[in-house]
C-alpha cells in the first residue's frame, strides 16, 4: 500500500480566518443498530463512548460522531485503521454490522481564528447561535454535503474527497479579508 496523500496536499489559506486541509486521517463508517456491544466496539477502536444523536465524542486525535440512527463516523490516525477494523470485527463478531474504511473517500478541513464561524455562516443554513460544543452538524456548504463540529477554538469540516477542491474554493472565498460579517 502506498503512503496516503491528502486530497489537496495540505492546502492552506490565510484570510480573516485560517483554512487548512488536514490529512490524511483515518475514517471508518460503522453501521449497526440496537447492538449492546456497539459501545464496547467504539471504545475499543477509538477510545470514546458512542455519542448520542447529533453529538461527537472527542479524545485527542480520535473521535466518534453520530451520523444517523444506525451510523457512526470514527476518526483516528490513518495508520491505525486496519487495527481498528479488526477490533470492531472482533467486538461485534456474529452480529449484523458494517464497518468500512472510508478514509480515501473523505477530505477534512480546519477553519480557525476568532471569526471561524463567519466562514461557515456564509455557506451553511445551520443555526450557529444554537450550535453547542460537542455537537456535529450534517448540512450543506453551498450545495455540497458536509459535516462539521467545533473543536480546539475552530471548526473541523468533513466532505467527500471528490469535491475537496470546490469546498476549498468555497471556504477561501468566504474567508477573504474585508468580507467579514458585521
mmCIF file with all atom_site columns, C-alpha atoms in Angstrom, residues 17-18 20 58 109-117 120 128 131 133-135 148-157:
data_model
loop_
_atom_site.group_PDB
_atom_site.id
_atom_site.type_symbol
_atom_site.label_atom_id
_atom_site.label_alt_id
_atom_site.label_comp_id
_atom_site.label_asym_id
_atom_site.label_entity_id
_atom_site.label_seq_id
_atom_site.pdbx_PDB_ins_code
_atom_site.Cartn_x
_atom_site.Cartn_y
_atom_site.Cartn_z
_atom_site.occupancy
_atom_site.B_iso_or_equiv
_atom_site.pdbx_formal_charge
_atom_site.auth_seq_id
_atom_site.auth_comp_id
_atom_site.auth_asym_id
_atom_site.auth_atom_id
_atom_site.pdbx_PDB_model_num
ATOM 1  C CA . UNK A 1 17  ? -9.802  33.014 9.257  1.00 0.00 ? 17  UNK A CA 1
ATOM 2  C CA . UNK A 1 18  ? -7.098  30.430 8.650  1.00 0.00 ? 18  UNK A CA 1
ATOM 3  C CA . UNK A 1 20  ? -6.073  24.289 6.110  1.00 0.00 ? 20  UNK A CA 1
ATOM 4  C CA . UNK A 1 58  ? -13.530 13.559 21.080 1.00 0.00 ? 58  UNK A CA 1
ATOM 5  C CA . UNK A 1 109 ? -10.540 20.950 6.666  1.00 0.00 ? 109 UNK A CA 1
ATOM 6  C CA . UNK A 1 110 ? -9.861  23.135 9.716  1.00 0.00 ? 110 UNK A CA 1
ATOM 7  C CA . UNK A 1 111 ? -11.277 26.648 9.926  1.00 0.00 ? 111 UNK A CA 1
ATOM 8  C CA . UNK A 1 112 ? -9.516  28.549 12.715 1.00 0.00 ? 112 UNK A CA 1
ATOM 9  C CA . UNK A 1 113 ? -9.444  32.012 14.232 1.00 0.00 ? 113 UNK A CA 1
ATOM 10 C CA . UNK A 1 114 ? -11.709 34.400 16.104 1.00 0.00 ? 114 UNK A CA 1
ATOM 11 C CA . UNK A 1 115 ? -14.109 34.614 13.166 1.00 0.00 ? 115 UNK A CA 1
ATOM 12 C CA . UNK A 1 116 ? -14.007 30.988 12.017 1.00 0.00 ? 116 UNK A CA 1
ATOM 13 C CA . UNK A 1 117 ? -17.760 30.672 12.444 1.00 0.00 ? 117 UNK A CA 1
ATOM 14 C CA . UNK A 1 120 ? -19.297 28.644 7.728  1.00 0.00 ? 120 UNK A CA 1
ATOM 15 C CA . UNK A 1 128 ? -24.616 28.744 14.671 1.00 0.00 ? 128 UNK A CA 1
ATOM 16 C CA . UNK A 1 131 ? -24.535 25.015 17.787 1.00 0.00 ? 131 UNK A CA 1
ATOM 17 C CA . UNK A 1 133 ? -19.586 22.407 21.622 1.00 0.00 ? 133 UNK A CA 1
ATOM 18 C CA . UNK A 1 134 ? -19.664 18.648 21.083 1.00 0.00 ? 134 UNK A CA 1
ATOM 19 C CA . UNK A 1 135 ? -22.450 18.887 18.509 1.00 0.00 ? 135 UNK A CA 1
ATOM 20 C CA . UNK A 1 148 ? -18.707 19.950 10.883 1.00 0.00 ? 148 UNK A CA 1
ATOM 21 C CA . UNK A 1 149 ? -18.130 20.449 14.588 1.00 0.00 ? 149 UNK A CA 1
ATOM 22 C CA . UNK A 1 150 ? -16.404 22.887 16.932 1.00 0.00 ? 150 UNK A CA 1
ATOM 23 C CA . UNK A 1 151 ? -13.004 21.767 18.112 1.00 0.00 ? 151 UNK A CA 1
ATOM 24 C CA . UNK A 1 152 ? -9.951  23.477 19.617 1.00 0.00 ? 152 UNK A CA 1
ATOM 25 C CA . UNK A 1 153 ? -11.181 27.033 19.047 1.00 0.00 ? 153 UNK A CA 1
ATOM 26 C CA . UNK A 1 154 ? -12.242 26.443 15.454 1.00 0.00 ? 154 UNK A CA 1
ATOM 27 C CA . UNK A 1 155 ? -14.223 24.056 13.286 1.00 0.00 ? 155 UNK A CA 1
ATOM 28 C CA . UNK A 1 156 ? -13.419 20.758 11.627 1.00 0.00 ? 156 UNK A CA 1
ATOM 29 C CA . UNK A 1 157 ? -15.268 20.126 8.368  1.00 0.00 ? 157 UNK A CA 1
#
